XYZ file of C-alpha atoms in Angstrom:
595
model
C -8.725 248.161 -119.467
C -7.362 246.483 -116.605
C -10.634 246.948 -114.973
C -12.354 244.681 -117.916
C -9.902 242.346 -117.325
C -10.083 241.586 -114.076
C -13.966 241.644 -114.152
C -13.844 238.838 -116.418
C -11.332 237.339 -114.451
C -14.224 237.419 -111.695
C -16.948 235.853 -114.264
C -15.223 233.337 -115.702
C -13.872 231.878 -111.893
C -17.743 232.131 -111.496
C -18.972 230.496 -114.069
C -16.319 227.653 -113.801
C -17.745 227.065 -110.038
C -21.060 226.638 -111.523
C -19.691 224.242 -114.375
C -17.490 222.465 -112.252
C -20.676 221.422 -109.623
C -23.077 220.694 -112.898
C -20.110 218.317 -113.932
C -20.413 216.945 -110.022
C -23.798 216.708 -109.733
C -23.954 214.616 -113.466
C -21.220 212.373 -112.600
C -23.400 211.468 -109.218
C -26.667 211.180 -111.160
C -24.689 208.577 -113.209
C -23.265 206.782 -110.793
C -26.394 206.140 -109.010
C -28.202 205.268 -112.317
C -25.504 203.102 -113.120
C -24.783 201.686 -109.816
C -29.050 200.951 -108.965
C -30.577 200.636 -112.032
C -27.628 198.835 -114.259
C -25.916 196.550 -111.419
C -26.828 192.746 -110.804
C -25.694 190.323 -108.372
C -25.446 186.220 -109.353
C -24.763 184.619 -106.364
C -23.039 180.914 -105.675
C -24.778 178.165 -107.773
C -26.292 180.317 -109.929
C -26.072 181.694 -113.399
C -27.559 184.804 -115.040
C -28.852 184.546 -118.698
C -28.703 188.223 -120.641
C -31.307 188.804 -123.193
C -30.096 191.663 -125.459
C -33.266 193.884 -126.562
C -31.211 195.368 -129.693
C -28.749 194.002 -132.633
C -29.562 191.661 -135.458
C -32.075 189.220 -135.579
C -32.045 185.609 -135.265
C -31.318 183.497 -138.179
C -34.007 181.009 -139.310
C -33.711 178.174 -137.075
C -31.679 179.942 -134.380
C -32.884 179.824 -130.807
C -30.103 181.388 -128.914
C -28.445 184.900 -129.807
C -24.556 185.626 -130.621
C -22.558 188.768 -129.409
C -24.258 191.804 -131.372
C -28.135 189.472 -131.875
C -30.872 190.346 -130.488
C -32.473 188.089 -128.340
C -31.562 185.238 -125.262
C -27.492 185.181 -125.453
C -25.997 181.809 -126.124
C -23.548 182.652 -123.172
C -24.184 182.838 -119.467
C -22.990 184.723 -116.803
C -21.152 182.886 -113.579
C -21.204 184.125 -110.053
C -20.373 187.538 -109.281
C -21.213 191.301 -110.661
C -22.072 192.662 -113.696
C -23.076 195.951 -115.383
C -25.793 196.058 -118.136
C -27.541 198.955 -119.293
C -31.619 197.930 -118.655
C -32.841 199.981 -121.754
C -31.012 197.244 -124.007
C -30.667 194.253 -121.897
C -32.200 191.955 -119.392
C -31.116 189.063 -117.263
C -32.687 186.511 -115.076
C -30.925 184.527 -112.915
C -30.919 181.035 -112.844
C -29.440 178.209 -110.705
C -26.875 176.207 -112.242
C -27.255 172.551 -113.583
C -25.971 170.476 -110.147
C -25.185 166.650 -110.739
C -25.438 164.583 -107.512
C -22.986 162.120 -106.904
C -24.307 158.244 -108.196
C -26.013 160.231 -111.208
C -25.400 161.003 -114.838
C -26.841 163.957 -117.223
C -27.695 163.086 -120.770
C -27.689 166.260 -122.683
C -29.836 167.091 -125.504
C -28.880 170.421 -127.016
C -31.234 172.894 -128.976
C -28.311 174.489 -130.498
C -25.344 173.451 -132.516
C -25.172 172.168 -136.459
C -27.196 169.258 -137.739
C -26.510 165.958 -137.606
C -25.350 163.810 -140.348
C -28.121 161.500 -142.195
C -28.385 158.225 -140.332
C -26.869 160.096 -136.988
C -28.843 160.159 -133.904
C -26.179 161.182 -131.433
C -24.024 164.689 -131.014
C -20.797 165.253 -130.131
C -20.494 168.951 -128.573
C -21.174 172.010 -131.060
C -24.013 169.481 -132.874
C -27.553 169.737 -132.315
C -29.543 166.821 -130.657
C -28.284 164.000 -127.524
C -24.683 163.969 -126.506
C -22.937 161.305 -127.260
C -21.000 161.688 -123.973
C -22.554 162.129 -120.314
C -21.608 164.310 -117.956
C -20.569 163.309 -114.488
C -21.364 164.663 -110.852
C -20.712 168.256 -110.577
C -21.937 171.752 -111.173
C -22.215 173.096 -114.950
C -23.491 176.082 -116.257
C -25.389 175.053 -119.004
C -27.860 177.696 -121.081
C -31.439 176.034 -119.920
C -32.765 177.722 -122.533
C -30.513 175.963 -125.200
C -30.121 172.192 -123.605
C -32.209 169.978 -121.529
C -30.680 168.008 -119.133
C -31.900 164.246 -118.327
C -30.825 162.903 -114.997
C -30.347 158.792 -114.813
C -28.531 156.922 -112.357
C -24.843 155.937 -113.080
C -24.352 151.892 -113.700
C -22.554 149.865 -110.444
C -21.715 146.857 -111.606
C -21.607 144.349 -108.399
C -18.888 142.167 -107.432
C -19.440 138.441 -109.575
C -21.128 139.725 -111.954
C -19.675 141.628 -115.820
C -21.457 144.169 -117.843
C -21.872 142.983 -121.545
C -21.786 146.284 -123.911
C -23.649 146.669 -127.051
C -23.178 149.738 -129.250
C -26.736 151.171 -130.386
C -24.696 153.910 -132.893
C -22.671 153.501 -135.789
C -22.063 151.445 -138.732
C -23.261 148.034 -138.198
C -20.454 145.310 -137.344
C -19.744 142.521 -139.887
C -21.916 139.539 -138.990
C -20.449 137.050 -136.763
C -17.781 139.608 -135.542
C -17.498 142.011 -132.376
C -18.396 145.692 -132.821
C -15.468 147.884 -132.635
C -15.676 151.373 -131.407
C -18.465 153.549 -133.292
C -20.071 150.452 -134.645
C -23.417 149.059 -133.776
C -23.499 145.383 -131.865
C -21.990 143.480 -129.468
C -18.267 144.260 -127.819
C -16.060 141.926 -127.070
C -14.737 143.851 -123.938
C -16.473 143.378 -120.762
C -17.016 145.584 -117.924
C -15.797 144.448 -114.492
C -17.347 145.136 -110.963
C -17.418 149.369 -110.534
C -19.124 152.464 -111.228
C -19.791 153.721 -114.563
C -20.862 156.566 -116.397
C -22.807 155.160 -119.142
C -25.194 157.065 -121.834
C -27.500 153.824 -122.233
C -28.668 155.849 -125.658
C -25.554 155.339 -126.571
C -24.217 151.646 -125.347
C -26.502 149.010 -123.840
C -24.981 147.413 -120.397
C -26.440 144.021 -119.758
C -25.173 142.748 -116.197
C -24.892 138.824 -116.247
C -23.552 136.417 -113.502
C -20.379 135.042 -113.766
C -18.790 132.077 -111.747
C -20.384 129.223 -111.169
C -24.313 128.509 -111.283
C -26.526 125.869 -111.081
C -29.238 124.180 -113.012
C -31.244 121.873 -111.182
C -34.075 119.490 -113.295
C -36.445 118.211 -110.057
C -37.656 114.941 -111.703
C -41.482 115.106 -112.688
C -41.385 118.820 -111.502
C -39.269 119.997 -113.846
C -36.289 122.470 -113.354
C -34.973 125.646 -111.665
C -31.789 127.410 -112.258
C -30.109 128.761 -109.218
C -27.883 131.604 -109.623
C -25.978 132.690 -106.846
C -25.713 135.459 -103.976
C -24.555 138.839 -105.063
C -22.053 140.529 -102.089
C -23.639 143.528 -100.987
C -21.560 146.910 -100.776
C -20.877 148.392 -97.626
C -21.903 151.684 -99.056
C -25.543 152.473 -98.953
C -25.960 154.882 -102.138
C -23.499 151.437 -103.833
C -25.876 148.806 -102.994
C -28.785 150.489 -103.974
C -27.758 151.248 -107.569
C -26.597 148.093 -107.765
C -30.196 146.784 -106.764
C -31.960 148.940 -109.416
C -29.091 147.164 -111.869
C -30.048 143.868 -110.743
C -34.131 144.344 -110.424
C -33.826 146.100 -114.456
C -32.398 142.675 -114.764
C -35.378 140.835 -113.405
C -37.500 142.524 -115.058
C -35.763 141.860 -118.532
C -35.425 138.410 -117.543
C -39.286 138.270 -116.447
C -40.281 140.106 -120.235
C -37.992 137.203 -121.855
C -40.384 134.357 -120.481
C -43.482 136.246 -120.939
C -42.786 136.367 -124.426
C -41.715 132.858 -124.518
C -44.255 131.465 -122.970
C -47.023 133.636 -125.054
C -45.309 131.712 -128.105
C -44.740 128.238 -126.936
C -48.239 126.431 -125.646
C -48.374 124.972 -122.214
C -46.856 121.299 -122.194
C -49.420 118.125 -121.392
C -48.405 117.011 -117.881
C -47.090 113.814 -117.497
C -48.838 110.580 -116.011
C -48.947 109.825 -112.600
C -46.148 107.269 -111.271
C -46.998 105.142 -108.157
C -44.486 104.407 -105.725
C -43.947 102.307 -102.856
C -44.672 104.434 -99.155
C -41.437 102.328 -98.005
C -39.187 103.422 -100.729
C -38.661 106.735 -98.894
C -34.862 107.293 -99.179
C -32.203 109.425 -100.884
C -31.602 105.962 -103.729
C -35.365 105.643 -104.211
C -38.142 108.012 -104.864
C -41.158 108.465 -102.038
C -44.199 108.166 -102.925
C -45.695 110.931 -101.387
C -43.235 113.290 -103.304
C -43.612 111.554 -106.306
C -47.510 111.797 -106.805
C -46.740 115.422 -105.574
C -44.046 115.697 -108.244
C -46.526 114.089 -110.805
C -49.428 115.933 -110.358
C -47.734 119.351 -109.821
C -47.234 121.914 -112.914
C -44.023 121.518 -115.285
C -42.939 124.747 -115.222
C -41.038 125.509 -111.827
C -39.763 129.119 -111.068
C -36.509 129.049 -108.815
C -36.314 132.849 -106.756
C -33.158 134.633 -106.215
C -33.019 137.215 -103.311
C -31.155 139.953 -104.783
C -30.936 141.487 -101.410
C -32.335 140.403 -97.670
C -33.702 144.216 -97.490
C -35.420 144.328 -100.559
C -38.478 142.417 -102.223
C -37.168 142.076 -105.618
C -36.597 138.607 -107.083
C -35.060 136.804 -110.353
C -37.444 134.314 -111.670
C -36.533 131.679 -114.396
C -38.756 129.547 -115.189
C -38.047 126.131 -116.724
C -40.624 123.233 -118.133
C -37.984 120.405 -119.185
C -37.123 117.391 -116.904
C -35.057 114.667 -117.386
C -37.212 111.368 -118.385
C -35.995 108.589 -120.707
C -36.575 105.148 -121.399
C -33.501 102.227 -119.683
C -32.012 99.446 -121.399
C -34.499 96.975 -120.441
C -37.638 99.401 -121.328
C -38.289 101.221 -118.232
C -39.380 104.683 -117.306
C -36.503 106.731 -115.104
C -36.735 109.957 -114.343
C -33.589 111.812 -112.755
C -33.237 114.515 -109.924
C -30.040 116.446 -111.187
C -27.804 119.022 -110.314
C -25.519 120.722 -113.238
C -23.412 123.406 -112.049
C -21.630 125.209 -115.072
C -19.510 128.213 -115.190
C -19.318 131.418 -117.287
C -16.123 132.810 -117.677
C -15.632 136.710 -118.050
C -13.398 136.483 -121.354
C -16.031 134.693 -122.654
C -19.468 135.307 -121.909
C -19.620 138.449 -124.398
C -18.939 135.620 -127.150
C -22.183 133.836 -125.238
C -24.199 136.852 -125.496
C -23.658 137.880 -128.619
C -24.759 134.071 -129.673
C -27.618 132.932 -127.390
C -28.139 136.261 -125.330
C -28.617 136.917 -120.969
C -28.846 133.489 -118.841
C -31.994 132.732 -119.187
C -31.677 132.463 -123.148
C -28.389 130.546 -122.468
C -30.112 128.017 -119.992
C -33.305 127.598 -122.742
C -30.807 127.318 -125.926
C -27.597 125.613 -124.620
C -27.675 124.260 -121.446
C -30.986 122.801 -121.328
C -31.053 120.959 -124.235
C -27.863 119.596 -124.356
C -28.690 117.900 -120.625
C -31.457 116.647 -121.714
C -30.290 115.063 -124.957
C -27.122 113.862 -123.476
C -28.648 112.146 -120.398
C -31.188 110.478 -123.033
C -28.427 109.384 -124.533
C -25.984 107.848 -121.715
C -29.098 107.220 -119.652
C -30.891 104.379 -122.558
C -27.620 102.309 -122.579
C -28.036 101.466 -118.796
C -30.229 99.209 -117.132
C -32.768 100.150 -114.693
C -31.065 98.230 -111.780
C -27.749 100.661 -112.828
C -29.386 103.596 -112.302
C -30.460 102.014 -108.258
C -27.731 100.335 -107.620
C -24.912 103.141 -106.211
C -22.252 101.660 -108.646
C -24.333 101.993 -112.268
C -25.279 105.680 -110.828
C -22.238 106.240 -109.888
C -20.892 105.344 -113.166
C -23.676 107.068 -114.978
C -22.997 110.241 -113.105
C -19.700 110.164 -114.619
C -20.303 109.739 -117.853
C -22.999 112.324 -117.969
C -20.331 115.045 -116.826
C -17.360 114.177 -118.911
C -19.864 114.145 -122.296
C -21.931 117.578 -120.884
C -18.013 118.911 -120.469
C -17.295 117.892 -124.192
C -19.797 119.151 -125.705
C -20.564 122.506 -123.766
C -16.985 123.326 -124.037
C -17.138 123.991 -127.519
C -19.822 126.934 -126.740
C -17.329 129.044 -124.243
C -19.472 127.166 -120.669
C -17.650 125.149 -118.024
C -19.445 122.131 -116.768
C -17.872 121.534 -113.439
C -20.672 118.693 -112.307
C -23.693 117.087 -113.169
C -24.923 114.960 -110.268
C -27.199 112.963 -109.706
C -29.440 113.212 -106.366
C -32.142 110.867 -106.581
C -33.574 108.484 -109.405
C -37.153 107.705 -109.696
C -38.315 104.443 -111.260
C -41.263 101.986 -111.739
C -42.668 100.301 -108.671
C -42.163 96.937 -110.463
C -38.555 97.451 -110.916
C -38.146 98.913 -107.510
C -39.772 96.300 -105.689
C -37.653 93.143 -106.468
C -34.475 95.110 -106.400
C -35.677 96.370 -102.668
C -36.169 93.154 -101.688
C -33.381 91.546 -103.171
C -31.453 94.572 -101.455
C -33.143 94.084 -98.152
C -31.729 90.480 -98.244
C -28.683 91.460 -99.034
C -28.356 93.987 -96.877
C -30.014 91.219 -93.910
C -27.117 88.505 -94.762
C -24.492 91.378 -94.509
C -26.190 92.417 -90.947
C -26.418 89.315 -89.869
C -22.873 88.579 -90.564
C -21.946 92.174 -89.002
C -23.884 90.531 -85.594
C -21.922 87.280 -85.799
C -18.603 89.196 -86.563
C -19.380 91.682 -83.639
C -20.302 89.015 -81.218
C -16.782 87.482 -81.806
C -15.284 90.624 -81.898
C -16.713 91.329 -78.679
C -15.909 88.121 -76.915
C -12.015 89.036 -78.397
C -12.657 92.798 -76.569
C -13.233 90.705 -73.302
C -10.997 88.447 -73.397
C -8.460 91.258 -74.087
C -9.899 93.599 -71.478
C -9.359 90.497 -68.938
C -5.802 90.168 -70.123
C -5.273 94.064 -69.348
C -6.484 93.804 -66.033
C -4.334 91.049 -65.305
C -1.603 92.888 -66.968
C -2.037 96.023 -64.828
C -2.368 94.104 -61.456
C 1.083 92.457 -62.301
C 2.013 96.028 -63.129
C 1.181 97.902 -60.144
C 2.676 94.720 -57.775
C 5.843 95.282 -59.704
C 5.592 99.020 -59.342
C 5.758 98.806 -55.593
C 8.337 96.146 -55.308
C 10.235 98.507 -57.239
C 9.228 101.421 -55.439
C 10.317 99.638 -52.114
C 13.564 98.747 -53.233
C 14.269 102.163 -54.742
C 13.283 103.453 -51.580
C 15.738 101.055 -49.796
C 18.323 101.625 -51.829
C 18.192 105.485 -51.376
C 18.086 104.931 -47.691
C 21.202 102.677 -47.881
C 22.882 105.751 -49.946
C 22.332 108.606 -47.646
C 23.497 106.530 -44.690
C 26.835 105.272 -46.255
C 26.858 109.036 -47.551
C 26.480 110.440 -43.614
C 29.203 107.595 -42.326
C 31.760 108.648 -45.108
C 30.997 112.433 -44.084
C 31.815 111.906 -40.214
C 34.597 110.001 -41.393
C 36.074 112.633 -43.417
C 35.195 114.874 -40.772
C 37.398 113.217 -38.274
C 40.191 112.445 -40.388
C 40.105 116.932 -41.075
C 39.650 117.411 -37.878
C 42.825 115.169 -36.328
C 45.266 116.628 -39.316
C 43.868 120.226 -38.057
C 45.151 118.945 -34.523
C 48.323 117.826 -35.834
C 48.602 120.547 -37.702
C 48.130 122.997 -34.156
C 50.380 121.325 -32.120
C 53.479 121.464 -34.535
C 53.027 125.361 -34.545
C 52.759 125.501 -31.157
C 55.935 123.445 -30.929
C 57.631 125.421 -34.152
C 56.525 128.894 -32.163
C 57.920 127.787 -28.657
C 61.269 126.498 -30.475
C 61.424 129.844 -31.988
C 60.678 131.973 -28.864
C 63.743 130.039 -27.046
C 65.813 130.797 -30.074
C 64.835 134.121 -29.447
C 65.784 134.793 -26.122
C 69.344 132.268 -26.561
C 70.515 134.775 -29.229
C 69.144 138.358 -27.325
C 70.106 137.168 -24.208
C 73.964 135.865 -25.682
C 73.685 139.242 -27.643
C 73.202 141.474 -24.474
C 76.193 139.625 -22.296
C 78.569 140.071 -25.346
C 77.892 143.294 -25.745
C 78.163 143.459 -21.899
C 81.710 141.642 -21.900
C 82.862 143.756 -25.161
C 81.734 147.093 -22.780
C 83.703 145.750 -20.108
C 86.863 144.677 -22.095
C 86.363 148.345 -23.507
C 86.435 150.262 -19.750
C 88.740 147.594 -18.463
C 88.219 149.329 -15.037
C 84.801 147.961 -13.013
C 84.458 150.974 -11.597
C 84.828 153.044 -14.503
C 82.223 150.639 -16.247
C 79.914 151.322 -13.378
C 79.949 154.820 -13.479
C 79.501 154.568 -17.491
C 76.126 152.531 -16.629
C 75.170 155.215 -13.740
C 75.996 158.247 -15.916
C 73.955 156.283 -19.165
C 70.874 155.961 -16.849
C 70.130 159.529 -16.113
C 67.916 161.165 -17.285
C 68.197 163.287 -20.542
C 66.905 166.326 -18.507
C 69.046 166.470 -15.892
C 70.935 169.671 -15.529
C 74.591 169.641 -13.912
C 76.323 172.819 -12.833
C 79.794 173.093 -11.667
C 79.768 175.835 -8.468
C 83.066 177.442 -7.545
C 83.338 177.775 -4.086
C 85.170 180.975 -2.738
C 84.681 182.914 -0.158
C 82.279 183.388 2.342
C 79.020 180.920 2.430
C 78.202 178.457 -0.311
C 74.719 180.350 -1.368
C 76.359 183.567 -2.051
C 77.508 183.170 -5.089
C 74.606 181.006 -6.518
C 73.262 184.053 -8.885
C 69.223 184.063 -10.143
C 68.485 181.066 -8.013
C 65.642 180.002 -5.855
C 64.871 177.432 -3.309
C 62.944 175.352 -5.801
C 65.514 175.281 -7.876
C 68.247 173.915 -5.193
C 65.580 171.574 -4.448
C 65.723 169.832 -7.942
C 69.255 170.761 -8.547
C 71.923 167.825 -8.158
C 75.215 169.686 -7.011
C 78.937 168.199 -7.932
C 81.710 169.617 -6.643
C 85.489 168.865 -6.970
C-alpha cells in the first residue's frame, strides 16, 4: 500500500511538470500573439481610427459606429498604445487635424441630429456647418465623420472698422439693428485686430474710417481719395490684412461694374476755350481745360493698398460740379470735400446706403452737387474770380454740406475750392481790369519803394555818422579810463610806501624801547644779586664775628665733597708705622692734619 502511494506520488509530481510547462509554453504563445499581432503604436500628431468587424449594425442614416456597432467607431484613439484583437477590429492611423496660426477651420460634420427647418448652421452634436470656428491648434477630429475647411482668420488694419452682418437667424425688424441670432446688420463694430470669424455665419465688411476725400476735377469729373492704411510690422499681419483689403477691391470693383452695366454712359460735355495766358491757380489754363473737356467723365482715383503689392481700390465717379452764375454764365469748380466717418456710426451708414463707394454715389455726391448748384447760382461770375466772392462761396458751401450731411451720421470737415473755370468772355475783362489794377498797385509799390529807399539811405547815412561819433567817443573814453586807472595804481603804490614807512619806524621804536626795557632790567638784575650776595656776606660775617673764623668757614666750604680727612695719632717710633693698609698712592692724594 505504501508502495501505491508513493508511486503516485511520483506520477502525479510528473505529470504536474508536464502541465505546469504546457501552462508556460501557452502563456508565451499568448503573449507573443498578443504583444505582435494585437499591439499598435499612434505616434505624436496622429490619431488611430478603430473599425470594429462585429456588433450591431448601423442605423439607417448612420455613418459612424457606437461602442458595441459594427463598423468605423465614432471615437478616435490619441497618441500612445493600444491593444485590439485583429480578428474583430482594425485601425488606421491618421494624422491629426493641425490649424496653423493666422487660419480658421469651418467644420461641417456628417454626424450629429438634424437641423431644425429653416436652420443652416450646427452647433456641436448637430449635423451640417458649425456655427462656431475653431482656432489654431491641433484637434482630433474623426475625418471620416467631419470635413474640415481651412480660411484665413480676418485682421482688421489700423483706421479702418469691420461692419458685421448676421446671415442666420430670424430676420431683424426693418429699420432696426440685428441682435444676436438674427439676420442683418449689427450695430457693434469691430475695431483694428485679429478675428476668428465663420463668414457663413457673419459677414465682415472692412470700411475706412477717419477722414477721406472727394475730389470733383472740373470737366473731368471726380475721384475719391481714401487714405493710407499703416502697415503691420508683422509679415503673416500685413498680409492678411492685404487679402482683407484686395476682397475689398474687388467688392468695390463688382459694385461699379454693376452700376455702370445699368446706368448708360453720360454725353460728354462741350468744349470750353480758354485764354493760353490765364494759366494760374484763380483761372483755368487752357491747355488743361481742352484736356479736361475732351477727356472721359468718368475718372478712377487708385489707392495703393501696399508699396509691395499690385493691388489697387478703384472708384470711379462721372459727376462734376457745373452750374449756371447769377448773371448767366457757365462755371465749373475744381473741389476738394473731405468728410469723416465716425466708428459709432458708420454701421448706421451701412446698413442705409452700404460700403464707401455706395455712400459717395448716394450721399455725398449728390448732395455736393445739388448744394453747390444751389449757393453757386446766387453769385456772380466775377465772385467766383475774385478771391473774396470765392472765398465767401467756399464758406457757404461747407457750413450748408455740414448741415445737411450731418443729419446722415458724415462729418464734413471742408469743401474747398481749388480752381474755378469760367467763360473766356468773362475772364477776359476781369483779367484786364485785374491786370490794371494790379499795374496801379505796382506802380504805387515802385513809387512807395523808391521813397522808402531814399528814407533807408538817408538813415543808413545817419548811422554811419552815428557810429563815427561813437567810436571817437569810445576812445576818448577809453583814454581817460586808461588815465584814470594809471592815476589809481600810482596814488595806490605812494600810499603803500607810505604805510610802509610809517610800520617800519613804529617797528624801530618799538626795538629800541626793548632794548632799553631789557638793559634797565639786566642792571636791576645785577643791583639786587649783587646787594643780595654782600648781605648775605655781611649777615655771614656778623654770624662768625671772628675774620679768621669766617675765613676758614669759606676755605673749609670750598673743598671738595670728596675729600677724605683722617686724624693720625702719632706714637712711637716713625710716623709711617702705624699708617695700617696704606700705600704710597694713597699718601700721595691724602691731605694729613694733625694736632
Amino acid at each position: 500500500m505504501k508502495f501505491k502511494t508513493r508511486k503516485f506520488r511520483f506520477w502525479a509530481a510528473d505529470h504536474g511538470r508536464q502541465v505546469g510547462s504546457i501552462l508556460v509554453a501557452l502563456l508565451f504563445l499568448v503573449g507573443t500573439w498578443v504583444w505582435g499581432f494585437w499591439r499598435f503604436y499612434v505616434p505624436p500628431d496622429y490619431l488611430a481610427v478603430v473599425i470594429a468587424k462585429i456588433g450591431e449594425p448601423l442605423r439607417p442614416g448612420q455613418i459612424l459606429a457606437e461602442p458595441g456597432q459594427k463598423g468605423i467607431q465614432e471615437f478616435v484613439l490619441g497618441e500612445g498604445r493600444y491593444f485590439r484583437n485583429p480578428i474583430f477590429y482594425d485601425w488606421e492611423i491618421l494624422p491629426v487635424t493641425l490649424i496653423p496660426p493666422g487660419k480658421v477651420a469651418i467644420i461641417t460634420s456628417k454626424i450629429g441630429s438634424d437641423l431644425p427647418s429653416g436652420e443652416f448652421l450646427a452647433n456641436r452634436g448637430q449635423k451640417g456647418i458649425w456655427r462656431n470656428v475653431l482656432g489654431s491648434g491641433k484637434y482630433r477630429l474623426n475625418p471620416y465623420g467631419y470635413n474640415v475647411e481651412l480660411i484665413d482668420a480676418l485682421s482688421i488694419p489700423i483706421g479702418y472698422v469691420g461692419v458685421v452682418t448676421g446671415l442666420s437667424g430670424k430676420q431683424a425688424v426693418a429699420g432696426e439693428f440685428a441682435g444676436p441670432g438674427e439676420k442683418g446688420v449689427r450695430e457693434d463694430v469691430l475695431h483694428p485686430g485679429l478675428y476668428y470669424v465663420n463668414p457663413k455665419a457673419l459677414q465682415v465688411d472692412v470700411l475706412e474710417i477717419g477722414v477721406n476725400q472727394v475730389s470733383l476735377v472740373g470737366k473731368k469729373g471726380g475721384e475719391v481719395i481714401t487714405k493710407d492704411r499703416i502697415s503691420s510690422q508683422n509679415a503673416a499681419i500685413g498680409g492678411l490684412q492685404d487679402k482683407v483689403l484686395a476682397e475689398q477691391h474687388r467688392m468695390r470693383s463688382l459694385y461699379f461694374a454693376q452700376r455702370d452695366a445699368q446706368v448708360a454712359p453720360p454725353t460728354p460735355p462741350p468744349k470750353v476755350q480758354v485764354s493760353p495766358e490765364l494759366e494760374s491757380d484763380s483761372f483755368s489754363s487752357s491747355s488743361r481745360g481742352e484736356e479736361r473737356a475732351a477727356a472721359p467723365m468718368a475718372k478712377m482715383v487708385r489707392k495703393s493698398l501696399r508699396s509691395d503689392t499690385s493691388v489697387e481700390a478703384i472708384l470711379s465717379l462721372d459727376q462734376m460740379v457745373e452750374f449756371p452764375s447769377r448773371d448767366g454764365f457757365e462755371i465749373s469748380l475744381d473741389m476738394t470735400v473731405e468728410f469723416e466717418l465716425l466708428p459709432e456710426h458708420i454701421a448706421w451708414v451701412y446698413r442705409g446706403y452700404g460700403d464707401l463707394p455706395a455712400v459717395v454715389d448716394k450721399i455725398i455726391m449728390p448732395q455736393i452737387l445739388s448744394v453747390s448748384r444751389l449757393k453757386g447760382s446766387a453769385y456772380h461770375a466775377k465772385d467766383f474770380i475774385v478771391g473774396e466772392g470765392r472765398e465767401k462761396f467756399q464758406k457757404d458751401l461747407t457750413e450748408a454740406l455740414a448741415h445737411v450731411l450731418i443729419g446722415k451720421h458724415i462729418l464734413v470737415h471742408n469743401a474747398l475750392i481749388r480752381q474755378v473755370n469760367a467763360p473766356l468772355q468773362i475772364l477776359d475783362p476781369i483779367q484786364q481790369s485785374s491786370i490794371a489794377v494790379e499795374q496801379n498797385l505796382t506802380n504805387a509799390e515802385k513809387q512807395n519803394t523808391a521813397r522808402k529807399q531814399a528814407d533807408l539811405n538817408t538813415e543808413l547815412s545817419l548811422i554811419d555818422q552815428a557810429g563815427e561819433r561813437v567810436a571817437q567817443e569810445t576812445e576818448r573814453m577809453k583814454a581817460e579810463i586808461k588815465a584814470d586807472q594809471e592815476k589809481q595804481v600810482a596814488q595806490t603804490k605812494a600810499e603803500s610806501l607810505r604805510r610802509v614807512s610809517e610800520i617800519e619806524k613804529e617797528t624801530a621804536l618799538l626795538r629800541a624801547e626793548r632794548t632799553r626795557k631789557l638793559g634797565e632790567a639786566k642792571a636791576q638784575v645785577v643791583t639786587l644779586v649783587e646787594g643780595a650776595k654782600a648781605a648775605g656776606l655781611g649777615v655771614r660775617m656778623a654770624a662768625f664775628q671772628d675774620p679768621a673764623a669766617y675765613t676758614l668757614w669759606t676755605f673749609a666750604n670750598s673743598l671738595s665733597d670728596d675729600l677724605s680727612v683722617r686724624v693720625l695719632h702719632a706714637g712711637q717710633g716713625t710716623l709711617w708705622t702705624d699708617i695700617e693698609k696704606s700705600s704710597l698712592g694713597d699718601l700721595a692724594g691724602a691731605r694729613t692734619l694733625t694736632h
